[in-house]
Amino acid sequence: MYKYQNTESIEKKLKDIKKLINEITFTRFNSNQHQELDKYAKIKSIHFSTAIEKNRLNIFEVNEIIETGESRTKFVKDIIEVKGYEKAFDHMMALVESKKLINELDICNLHAMVLTRDLKKKVKYREGQNAIYSNGSIIYM
């Protein structure tokens, strides 16, 4: 289990996030805006989640795969990985929308969709933390 120490900096950032959440919660979006935000969040989530695993596809290639199911890139393994993440993302959103309590089996199934594409295969938990760096700074963890 990871041990974290709260600092003033972390507390301030958490308060800033809470403030933004409140602002967004009370902002009214029309249906098209809502769909565009959902699509944007999905693409960004999948791109950064695969990039942290050393996927070589850029945000535009990830978008192309999600939009068309295909890509002109030669990195077949990376395309398959993005498709697995998309399947897991869609499944996760369906779980959230169902409002059912998400359990460990659900998490393991999501993990299997990403890693093995085989829901019958047992997957192990990661021991460490990954991060994406740009110019020496963490941009995603």
C-alpha positions as CSV (number, residue, x, y, z in Angstrom):
1,M,0.0,0.0,0.0
2,Y,1.3,3.5,-0.8
3,K,1.8,6.0,1.9
4,Y,1.1,9.6,1.2
5,Q,1.8,12.6,3.3
6,N,-0.6,15.6,3.0
7,T,1.2,18.9,2.5
8,E,-0.2,22.4,2.2
9,S,0.5,22.3,-1.5
10,I,-1.5,19.1,-1.9
11,E,-4.3,20.5,0.3
12,K,-4.5,23.7,-1.9
13,K,-4.6,21.7,-5.1
14,L,-7.4,19.5,-3.7
15,K,-9.4,22.6,-2.8
16,D,-8.8,24.0,-6.3
17,I,-10.0,20.8,-7.8
18,K,-13.1,20.8,-5.6
19,K,-13.8,24.4,-6.6
20,L,-13.6,23.5,-10.3
21,I,-15.8,20.4,-9.7
22,N,-18.4,22.7,-8.2
23,E,-18.2,25.1,-11.0
24,I,-18.6,22.4,-13.6
25,T,-21.4,20.7,-11.7
26,F,-23.5,23.8,-12.0
27,T,-22.7,24.6,-15.6
28,R,-25.4,23.6,-18.0
29,F,-24.3,22.0,-21.3
30,N,-26.5,21.2,-24.2
31,S,-26.6,17.7,-25.6
32,N,-24.0,18.3,-28.3
33,Q,-21.6,20.0,-25.9
34,H,-22.0,17.1,-23.5
35,Q,-21.2,14.5,-26.2
36,E,-18.1,16.5,-27.3
37,L,-16.8,16.7,-23.8
38,D,-17.4,13.0,-23.3
39,K,-15.5,12.3,-26.5
40,Y,-12.7,14.6,-25.6
41,A,-12.3,13.0,-22.2
42,K,-12.3,9.5,-23.6
43,I,-9.7,10.3,-26.2
44,K,-7.4,12.1,-23.7
45,S,-7.9,9.3,-21.1
46,I,-7.0,6.6,-23.6
47,H,-4.1,8.5,-25.0
48,F,-2.4,9.2,-21.7
49,S,-3.3,5.8,-20.3
50,T,-1.6,4.1,-23.2
51,A,1.3,6.6,-23.4
52,I,2.2,5.8,-19.8
53,E,2.7,2.3,-21.0
54,K,5.1,3.5,-23.7
55,N,2.5,3.5,-26.5
56,R,3.9,5.4,-29.5
57,L,0.7,6.8,-30.9
58,N,0.0,10.5,-30.6
59,I,-3.3,12.0,-29.7
60,F,-4.4,12.4,-33.4
61,E,-3.7,8.7,-34.1
62,V,-5.6,7.6,-31.0
63,N,-8.5,9.8,-32.1
64,E,-8.4,8.3,-35.6
65,I,-8.6,4.7,-34.1
66,I,-11.5,5.7,-31.8
67,E,-13.4,7.5,-34.7
68,T,-12.8,4.9,-37.4
69,G,-11.4,1.7,-35.8
70,E,-8.4,2.0,-38.0
71,S,-5.1,3.8,-38.3
72,R,-2.4,4.4,-40.9
73,T,0.3,3.9,-38.4
74,K,2.6,0.8,-38.6
75,F,2.5,0.2,-34.9
76,V,0.0,-2.7,-34.8
77,K,0.7,-3.5,-31.1
78,D,-0.1,0.0,-30.2
79,I,-3.3,0.0,-32.2
80,I,-4.4,-3.1,-30.5
81,E,-3.6,-1.6,-27.1
82,V,-5.7,1.5,-27.8
83,K,-8.6,-0.7,-28.9
84,G,-8.3,-2.7,-25.7
85,Y,-8.3,0.6,-23.6
86,E,-11.3,1.8,-25.6
87,K,-13.2,-1.4,-24.8
88,A,-12.3,-1.1,-21.1
89,F,-13.2,2.6,-21.1
90,D,-16.7,1.9,-22.6
91,H,-17.2,-1.0,-20.2
92,M,-16.2,1.2,-17.2
93,M,-18.6,4.0,-18.3
94,A,-21.4,1.4,-18.6
95,L,-20.6,0.2,-15.1
96,V,-20.8,3.8,-13.8
97,E,-24.1,4.5,-15.6
98,S,-25.6,1.3,-14.2
99,K,-25.0,2.8,-10.7
100,K,-24.1,-0.6,-9.4
101,L,-21.4,-1.0,-6.9
102,I,-18.1,-1.7,-8.7
103,N,-16.3,-4.6,-7.1
104,E,-12.8,-6.2,-7.4
105,L,-14.0,-8.6,-10.1
106,D,-15.1,-5.6,-12.2
107,I,-11.7,-4.0,-11.8
108,C,-10.0,-7.3,-12.8
109,N,-12.2,-7.6,-15.9
110,L,-11.3,-4.0,-16.9
111,H,-7.6,-4.9,-16.3
112,A,-7.9,-8.0,-18.4
113,M,-9.6,-6.1,-21.3
114,V,-6.6,-3.8,-21.4
115,L,-3.8,-6.3,-20.8
116,T,-4.8,-9.7,-22.2
117,R,-8.2,-9.3,-24.0
118,D,-9.1,-12.6,-22.2
119,L,-11.5,-12.2,-19.3
120,K,-10.8,-15.8,-18.1
121,K,-7.1,-15.1,-17.6
122,K,-6.1,-14.0,-14.1
123,V,-4.2,-10.7,-14.0
124,K,-1.9,-9.5,-11.3
125,Y,-1.8,-6.1,-9.7
126,R,1.1,-3.7,-10.5
127,E,3.7,-3.2,-7.8
128,G,4.9,0.3,-8.7
129,Q,3.9,3.7,-10.1
130,N,4.3,4.9,-13.7
131,A,4.5,8.5,-14.9
132,I,4.8,10.4,-18.2
133,Y,7.5,13.0,-18.4
134,S,8.0,15.9,-20.7
135,N,11.1,18.2,-20.4
136,G,11.8,16.6,-17.0
137,S,8.4,17.3,-15.5
138,I,5.7,14.9,-14.7
139,I,2.7,15.6,-17.0
140,Y,0.6,12.5,-16.1
141,M,0.8,10.0,-13.3
